[in-house]
Short mmCIF file of C-alpha atoms in Angstrom, two decimals:
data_model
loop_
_atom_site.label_atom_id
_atom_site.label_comp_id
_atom_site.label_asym_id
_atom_site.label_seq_id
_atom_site.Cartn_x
_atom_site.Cartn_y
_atom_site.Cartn_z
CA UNK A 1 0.00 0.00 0.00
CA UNK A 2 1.25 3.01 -0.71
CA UNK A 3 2.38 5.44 1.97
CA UNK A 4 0.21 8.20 1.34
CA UNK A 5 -2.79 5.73 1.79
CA UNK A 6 -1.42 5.08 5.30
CA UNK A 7 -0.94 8.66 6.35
CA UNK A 8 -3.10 11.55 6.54
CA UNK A 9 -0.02 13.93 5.34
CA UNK A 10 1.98 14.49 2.07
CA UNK A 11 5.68 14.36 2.38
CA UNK A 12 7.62 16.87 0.42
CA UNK A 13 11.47 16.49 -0.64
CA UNK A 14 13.10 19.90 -1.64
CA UNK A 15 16.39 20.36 -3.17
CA UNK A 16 17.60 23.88 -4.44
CA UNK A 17 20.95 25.45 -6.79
CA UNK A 18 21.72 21.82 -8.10
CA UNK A 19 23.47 23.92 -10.59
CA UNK A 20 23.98 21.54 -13.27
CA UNK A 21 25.21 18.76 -11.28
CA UNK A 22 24.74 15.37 -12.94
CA UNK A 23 25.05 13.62 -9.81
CA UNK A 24 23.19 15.39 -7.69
CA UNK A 25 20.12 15.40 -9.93
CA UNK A 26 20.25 11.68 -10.19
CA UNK A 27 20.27 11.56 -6.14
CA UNK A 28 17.48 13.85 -6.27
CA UNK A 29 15.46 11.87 -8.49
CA UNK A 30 16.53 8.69 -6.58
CA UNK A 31 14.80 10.43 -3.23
CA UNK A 32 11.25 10.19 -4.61
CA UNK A 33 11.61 6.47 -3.54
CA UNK A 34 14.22 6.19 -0.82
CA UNK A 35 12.27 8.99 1.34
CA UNK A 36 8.59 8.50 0.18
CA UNK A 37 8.09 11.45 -0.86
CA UNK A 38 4.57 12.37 -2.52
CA UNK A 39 6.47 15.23 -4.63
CA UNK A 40 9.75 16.39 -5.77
CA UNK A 41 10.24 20.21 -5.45
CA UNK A 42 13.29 22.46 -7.01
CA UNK A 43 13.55 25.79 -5.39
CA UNK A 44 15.73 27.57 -8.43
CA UNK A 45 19.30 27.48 -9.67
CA UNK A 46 19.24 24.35 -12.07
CA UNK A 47 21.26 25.07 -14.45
CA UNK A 48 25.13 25.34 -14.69
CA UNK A 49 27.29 28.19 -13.76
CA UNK A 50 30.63 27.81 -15.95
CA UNK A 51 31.64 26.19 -19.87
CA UNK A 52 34.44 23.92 -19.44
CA UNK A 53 36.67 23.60 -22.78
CA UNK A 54 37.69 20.02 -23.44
CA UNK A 55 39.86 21.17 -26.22
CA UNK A 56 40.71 18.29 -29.39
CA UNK A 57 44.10 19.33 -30.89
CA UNK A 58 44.94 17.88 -34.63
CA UNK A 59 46.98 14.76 -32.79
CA UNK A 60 43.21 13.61 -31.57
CA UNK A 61 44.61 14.33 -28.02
CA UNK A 62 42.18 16.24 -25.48
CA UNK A 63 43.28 18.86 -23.25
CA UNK A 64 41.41 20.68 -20.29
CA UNK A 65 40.74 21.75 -17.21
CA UNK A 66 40.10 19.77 -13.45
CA UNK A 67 39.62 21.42 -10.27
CA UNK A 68 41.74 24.22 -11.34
CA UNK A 69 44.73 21.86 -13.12
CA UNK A 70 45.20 21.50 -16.25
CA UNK A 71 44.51 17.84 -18.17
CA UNK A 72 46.99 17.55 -20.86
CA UNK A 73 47.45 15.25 -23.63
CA UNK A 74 44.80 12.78 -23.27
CA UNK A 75 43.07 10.22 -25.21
CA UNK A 76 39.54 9.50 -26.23
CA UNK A 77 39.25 6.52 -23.23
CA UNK A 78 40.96 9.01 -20.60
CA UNK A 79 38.92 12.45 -21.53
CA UNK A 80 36.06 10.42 -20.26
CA UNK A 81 35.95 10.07 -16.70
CA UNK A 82 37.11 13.91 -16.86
CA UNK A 83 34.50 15.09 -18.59
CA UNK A 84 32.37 13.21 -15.90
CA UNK A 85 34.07 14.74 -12.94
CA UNK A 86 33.17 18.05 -14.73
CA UNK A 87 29.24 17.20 -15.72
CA UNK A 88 29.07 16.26 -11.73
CA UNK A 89 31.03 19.29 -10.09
CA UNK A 90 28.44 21.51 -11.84
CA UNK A 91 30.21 22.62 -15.19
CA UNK A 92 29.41 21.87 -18.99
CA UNK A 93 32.33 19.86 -20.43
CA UNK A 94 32.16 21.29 -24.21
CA UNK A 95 34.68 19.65 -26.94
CA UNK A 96 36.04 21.83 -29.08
CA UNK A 97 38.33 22.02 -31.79
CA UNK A 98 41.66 24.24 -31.51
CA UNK A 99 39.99 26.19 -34.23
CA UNK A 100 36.68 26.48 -32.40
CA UNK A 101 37.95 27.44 -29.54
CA UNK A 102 39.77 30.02 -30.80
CA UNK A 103 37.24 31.55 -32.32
CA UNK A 104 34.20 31.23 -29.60
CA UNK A 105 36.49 32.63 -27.26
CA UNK A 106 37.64 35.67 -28.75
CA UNK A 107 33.57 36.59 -29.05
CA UNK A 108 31.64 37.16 -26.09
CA UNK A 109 28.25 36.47 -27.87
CA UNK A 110 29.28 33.14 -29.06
CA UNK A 111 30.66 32.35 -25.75
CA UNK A 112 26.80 33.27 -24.44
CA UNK A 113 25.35 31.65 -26.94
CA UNK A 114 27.09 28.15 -26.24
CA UNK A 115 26.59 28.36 -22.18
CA UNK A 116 22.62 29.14 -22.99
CA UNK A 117 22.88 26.03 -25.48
CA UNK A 118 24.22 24.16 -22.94
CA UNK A 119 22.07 24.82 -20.62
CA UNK A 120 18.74 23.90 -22.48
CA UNK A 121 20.29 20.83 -23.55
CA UNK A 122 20.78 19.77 -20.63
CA UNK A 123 17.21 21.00 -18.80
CA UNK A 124 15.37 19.10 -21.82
CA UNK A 125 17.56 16.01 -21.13
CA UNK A 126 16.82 16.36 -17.06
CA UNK A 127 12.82 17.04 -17.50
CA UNK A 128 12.94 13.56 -19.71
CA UNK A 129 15.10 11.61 -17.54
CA UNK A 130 12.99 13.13 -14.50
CA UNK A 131 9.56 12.18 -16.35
CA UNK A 132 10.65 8.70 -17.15
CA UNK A 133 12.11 8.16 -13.68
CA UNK A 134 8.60 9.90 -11.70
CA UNK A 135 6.08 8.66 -13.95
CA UNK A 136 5.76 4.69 -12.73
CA UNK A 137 6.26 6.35 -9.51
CA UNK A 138 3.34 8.32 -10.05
CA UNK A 139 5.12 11.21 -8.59
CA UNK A 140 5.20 14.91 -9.25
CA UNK A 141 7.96 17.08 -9.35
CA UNK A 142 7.46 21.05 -9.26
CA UNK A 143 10.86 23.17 -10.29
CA UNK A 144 11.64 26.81 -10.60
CA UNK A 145 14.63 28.56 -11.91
CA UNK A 146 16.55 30.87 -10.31
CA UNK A 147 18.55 34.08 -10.49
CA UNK A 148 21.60 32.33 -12.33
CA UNK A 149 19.27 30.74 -14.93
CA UNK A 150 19.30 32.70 -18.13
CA UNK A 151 15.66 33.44 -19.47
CA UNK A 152 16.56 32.78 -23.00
CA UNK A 153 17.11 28.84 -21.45
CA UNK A 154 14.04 28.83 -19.11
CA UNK A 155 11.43 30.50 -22.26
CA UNK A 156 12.39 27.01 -23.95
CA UNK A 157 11.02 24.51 -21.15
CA UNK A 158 8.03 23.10 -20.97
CA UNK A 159 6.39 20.98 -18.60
CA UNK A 160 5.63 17.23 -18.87
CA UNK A 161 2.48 14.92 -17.01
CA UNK A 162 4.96 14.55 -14.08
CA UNK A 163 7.75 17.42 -14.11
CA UNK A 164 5.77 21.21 -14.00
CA UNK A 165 7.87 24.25 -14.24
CA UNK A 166 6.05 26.72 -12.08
CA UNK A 167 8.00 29.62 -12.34
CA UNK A 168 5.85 32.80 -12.17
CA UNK A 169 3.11 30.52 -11.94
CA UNK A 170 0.40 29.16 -9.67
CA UNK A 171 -0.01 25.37 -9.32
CA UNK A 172 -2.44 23.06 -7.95
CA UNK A 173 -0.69 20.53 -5.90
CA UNK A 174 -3.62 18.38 -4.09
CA UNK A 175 -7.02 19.30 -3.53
CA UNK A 176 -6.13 21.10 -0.32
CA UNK A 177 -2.70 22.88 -1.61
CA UNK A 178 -1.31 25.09 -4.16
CA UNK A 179 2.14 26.00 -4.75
CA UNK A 180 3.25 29.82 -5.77
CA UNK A 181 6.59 29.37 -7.51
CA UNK A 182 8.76 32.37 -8.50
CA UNK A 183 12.77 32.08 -9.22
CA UNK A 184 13.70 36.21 -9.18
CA UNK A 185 15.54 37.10 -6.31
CA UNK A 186 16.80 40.76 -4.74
CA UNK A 187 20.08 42.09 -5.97
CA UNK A 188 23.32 40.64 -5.36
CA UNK A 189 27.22 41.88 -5.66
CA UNK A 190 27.07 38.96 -8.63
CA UNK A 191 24.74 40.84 -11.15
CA UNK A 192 22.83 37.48 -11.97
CA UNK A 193 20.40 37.51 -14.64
CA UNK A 194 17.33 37.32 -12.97
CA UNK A 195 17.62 39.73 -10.13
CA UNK A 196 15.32 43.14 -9.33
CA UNK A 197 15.52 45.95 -7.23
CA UNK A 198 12.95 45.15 -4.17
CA UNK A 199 10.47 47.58 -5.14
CA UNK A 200 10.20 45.77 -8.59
CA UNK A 201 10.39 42.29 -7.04
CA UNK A 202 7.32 42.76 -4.96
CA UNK A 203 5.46 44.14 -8.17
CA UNK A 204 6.18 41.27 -10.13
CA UNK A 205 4.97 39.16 -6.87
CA UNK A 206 1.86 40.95 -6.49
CA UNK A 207 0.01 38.85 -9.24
CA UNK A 208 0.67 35.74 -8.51
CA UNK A 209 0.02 36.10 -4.81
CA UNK A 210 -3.75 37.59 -5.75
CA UNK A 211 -3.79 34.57 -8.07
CA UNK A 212 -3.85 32.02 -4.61
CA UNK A 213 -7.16 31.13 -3.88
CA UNK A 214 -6.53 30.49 -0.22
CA UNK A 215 -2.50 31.60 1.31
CA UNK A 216 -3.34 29.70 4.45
CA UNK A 217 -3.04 26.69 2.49
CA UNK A 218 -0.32 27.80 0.00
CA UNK A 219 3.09 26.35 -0.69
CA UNK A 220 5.44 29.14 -1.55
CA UNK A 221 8.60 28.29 -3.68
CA UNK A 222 10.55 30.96 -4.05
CA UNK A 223 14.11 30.72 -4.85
CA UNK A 224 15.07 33.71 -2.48
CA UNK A 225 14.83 33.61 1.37
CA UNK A 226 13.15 35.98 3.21
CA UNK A 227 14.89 39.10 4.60
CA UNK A 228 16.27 38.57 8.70
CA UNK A 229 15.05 34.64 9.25
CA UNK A 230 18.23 33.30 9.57
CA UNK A 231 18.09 31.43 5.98
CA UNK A 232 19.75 34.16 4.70
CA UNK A 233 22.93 33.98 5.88
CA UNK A 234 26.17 35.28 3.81
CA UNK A 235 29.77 36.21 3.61
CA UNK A 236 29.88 40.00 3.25
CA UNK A 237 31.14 40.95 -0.47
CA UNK A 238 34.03 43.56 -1.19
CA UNK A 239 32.46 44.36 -4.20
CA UNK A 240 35.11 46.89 -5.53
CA UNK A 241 36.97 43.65 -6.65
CA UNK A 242 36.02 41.65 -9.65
CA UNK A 243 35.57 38.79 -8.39
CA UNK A 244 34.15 40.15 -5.26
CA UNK A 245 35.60 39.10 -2.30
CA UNK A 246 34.62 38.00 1.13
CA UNK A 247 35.72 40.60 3.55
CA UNK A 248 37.57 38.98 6.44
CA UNK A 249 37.59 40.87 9.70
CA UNK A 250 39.35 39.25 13.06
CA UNK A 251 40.29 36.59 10.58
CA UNK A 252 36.87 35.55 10.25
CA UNK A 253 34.47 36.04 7.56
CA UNK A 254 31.88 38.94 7.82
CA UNK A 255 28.12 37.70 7.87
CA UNK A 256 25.26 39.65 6.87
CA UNK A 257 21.60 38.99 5.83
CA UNK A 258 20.49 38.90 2.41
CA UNK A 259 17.79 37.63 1.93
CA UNK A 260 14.77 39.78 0.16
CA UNK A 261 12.92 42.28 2.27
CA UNK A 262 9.69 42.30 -0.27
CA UNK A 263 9.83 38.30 0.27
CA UNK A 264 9.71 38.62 4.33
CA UNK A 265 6.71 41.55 3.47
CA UNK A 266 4.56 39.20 1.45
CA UNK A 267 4.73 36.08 3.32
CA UNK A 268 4.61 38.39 6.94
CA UNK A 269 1.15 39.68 4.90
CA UNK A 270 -0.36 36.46 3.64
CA UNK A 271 0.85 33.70 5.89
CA UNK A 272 1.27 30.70 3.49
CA UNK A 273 1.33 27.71 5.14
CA UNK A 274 4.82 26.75 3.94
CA UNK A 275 7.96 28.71 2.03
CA UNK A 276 10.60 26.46 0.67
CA UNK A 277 13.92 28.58 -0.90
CA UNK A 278 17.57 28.07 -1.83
CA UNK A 279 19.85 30.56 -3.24
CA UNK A 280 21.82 30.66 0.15
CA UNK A 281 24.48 28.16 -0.39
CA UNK A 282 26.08 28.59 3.12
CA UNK A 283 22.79 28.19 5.31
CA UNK A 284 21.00 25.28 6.31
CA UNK A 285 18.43 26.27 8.24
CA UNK A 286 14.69 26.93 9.07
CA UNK A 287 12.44 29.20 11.05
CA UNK A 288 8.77 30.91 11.32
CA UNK A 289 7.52 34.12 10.84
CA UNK A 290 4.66 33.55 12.33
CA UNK A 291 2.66 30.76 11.33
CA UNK A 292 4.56 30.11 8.02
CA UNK A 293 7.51 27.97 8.20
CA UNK A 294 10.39 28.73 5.76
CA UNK A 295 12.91 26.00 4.64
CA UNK A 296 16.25 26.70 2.98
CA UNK A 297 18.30 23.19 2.70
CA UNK A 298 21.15 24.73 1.33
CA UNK A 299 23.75 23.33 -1.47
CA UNK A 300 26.60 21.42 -1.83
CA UNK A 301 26.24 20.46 -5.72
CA UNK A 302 30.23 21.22 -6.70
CA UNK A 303 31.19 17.81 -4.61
CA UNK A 304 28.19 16.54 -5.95
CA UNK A 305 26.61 16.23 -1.98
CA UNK A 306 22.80 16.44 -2.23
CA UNK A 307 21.15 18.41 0.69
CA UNK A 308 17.41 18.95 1.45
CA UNK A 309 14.55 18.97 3.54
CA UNK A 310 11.68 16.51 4.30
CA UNK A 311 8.72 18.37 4.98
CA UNK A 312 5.41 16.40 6.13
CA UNK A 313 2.41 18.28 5.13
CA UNK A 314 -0.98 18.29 7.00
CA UNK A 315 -3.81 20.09 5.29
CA UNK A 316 -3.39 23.18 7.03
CA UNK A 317 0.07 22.84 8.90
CA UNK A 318 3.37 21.61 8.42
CA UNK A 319 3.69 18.34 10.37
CA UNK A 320 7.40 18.08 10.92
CA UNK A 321 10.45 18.54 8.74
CA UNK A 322 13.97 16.82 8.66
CA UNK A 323 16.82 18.26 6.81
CA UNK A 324 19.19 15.67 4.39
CA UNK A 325 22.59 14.87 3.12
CA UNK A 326 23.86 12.94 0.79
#
């Protein structure tokens, strides 16, 4: 029989900024069984963050680039298991030819326009697997992108029977819940694609939230954390560097919140049963305001560790929630 005939709740398995880890999306996938869930949920970030050149020179030989070392002089057998390593730390292993190469990187747009090919190869390849893999399971799984997904990638997706991309959007997810999902976050010192100053965040918020028929029973997946709850949770950036740089004070790393103030305003405003985020790497970590619980599981995706939460839904509370790894 299957759990959810047994219980009275419906257990929820989040995962967030999987960032184009093979890996970690297969271990995701693989926790719709091992944890019973009755749905999958991706708060944002799915997509990779870097190309990775696996250059072929006119010997056949590969070259490239592990972990910050260089891979020299390889053939096709050993290139392999590298471009693995790469696919799972969270990086697109492209081969090129010395030509190619050349000539993508000496133009910025081509550059661009490879990463965003990349990256809706590989969310059209992850929605199939993910169908095939949820669909005897008779499982759902609701995503969102996030502020590093480029909208020229996400405009291409499209949902499937068991995989819904929710983003901007306002799901039905039993007959007691709906989930809100929106991927847009607050500004950050990395100029992401998908950020907004606050005032403009909580504008393009204001729809969907007068789209929810009744908040008290609302999921809320939004890729951003909530201003001040503790989820948000992040090294202070020197941001007159490029990169910017944490700024170290005592020898310790400076902590500040983040999170987005128009975020903390809505759910303060509407009380949603549940939020589930990401986007804060660092912080594991959960708390109320109010009655609405917020989850952030954090990531580990670039040593291909899975993290997330177990959240056990009643029809108008959260029952309990655990937090994973592995």
């Amino acid at each position: 029989m299957p759990r959810t005939e047994k219980h009275k709740f419906k257990r929820l398995f989040l995962a967030a900024d999987l960032h184009g880890s093979e890996i970690v999306f297969r271990k995701f996938l693989a926790a719709a069984k091992f944890y019973e869930a009755d749905a999958l949920l991706i708060g944002g970030d799915m997509t990779a963050k870097t190309i990775v050149p696996v250059v072929e020179g006119r010997d056949g030989r590969f070259s490239t680039r592990l972990a910050g070392q260089s891979r020299e002089n390889l053939s096709a057998v050993e290139i392999k298991p590298i471009e693995k390593a790469i696919e799972d730390s969270g990086q697109y292993p492209v081969r090129l030819s010395d030509e190619e190469y050349n000539e993508i990187r000496a133009d910025p747009d081509k550059v661009d326009k490879l990463f965003i090919d990349c990256m809706i190869k590989q969310l059209r390849r992850w929605t199939e697997m993910a169908e095939n893999h949820l669909a005897p399971l008779g499982i759902p799984m609701f995503w969102i992108g996030g502020n590093d997904d480029k909208p020229e990638a996400l405009a291409t997706v499209t949902s499937t029977p068991h995989v819904q991309y929710i983003d901007e959007s306002v799901a039905r997810f039993d007959e007691d819940h709906e989930i809100l999902g929106f991927g847009w976050t607050n500004p950050s010192p990395w100029r992401t694609p998908r950020e907004l100053p606050e005032e403009a965040l909580g504008k393009r918020l204001e729809p969907l939230l007068n789209r929810v028929q009744d908040p008290a029973r609302c999921i809320y997946l939004i890729h951003a954390p909530p201003y001040g709850t503790g989820l948000d949770i992040a090294p202070k950036l020197d941001t007159s560097t490029d990169p910017p740089r944490p700024i170290i004070q005592g020898g310790q790393q400076v902590l500040i919140p983040v999170g987005s103030s128009s975020f903390r305003t809505a759910i303060l405003e509407t009380q949603p049963v549940l939020g589930l985020h990401g986007h804060i790497h660092e912080t594991k970590n959960a708390a109320k305001l109010k009655r609405t619980l917020c989850v952030d599981p954090g990531s580990e995706y670039s040593s291909g560790t899975l993290r997330g939460a177990i959240v056990n839904l009643e029809r108008d509370r959260v029952l309990s929630y655990q937090f994973t790894t592995g």
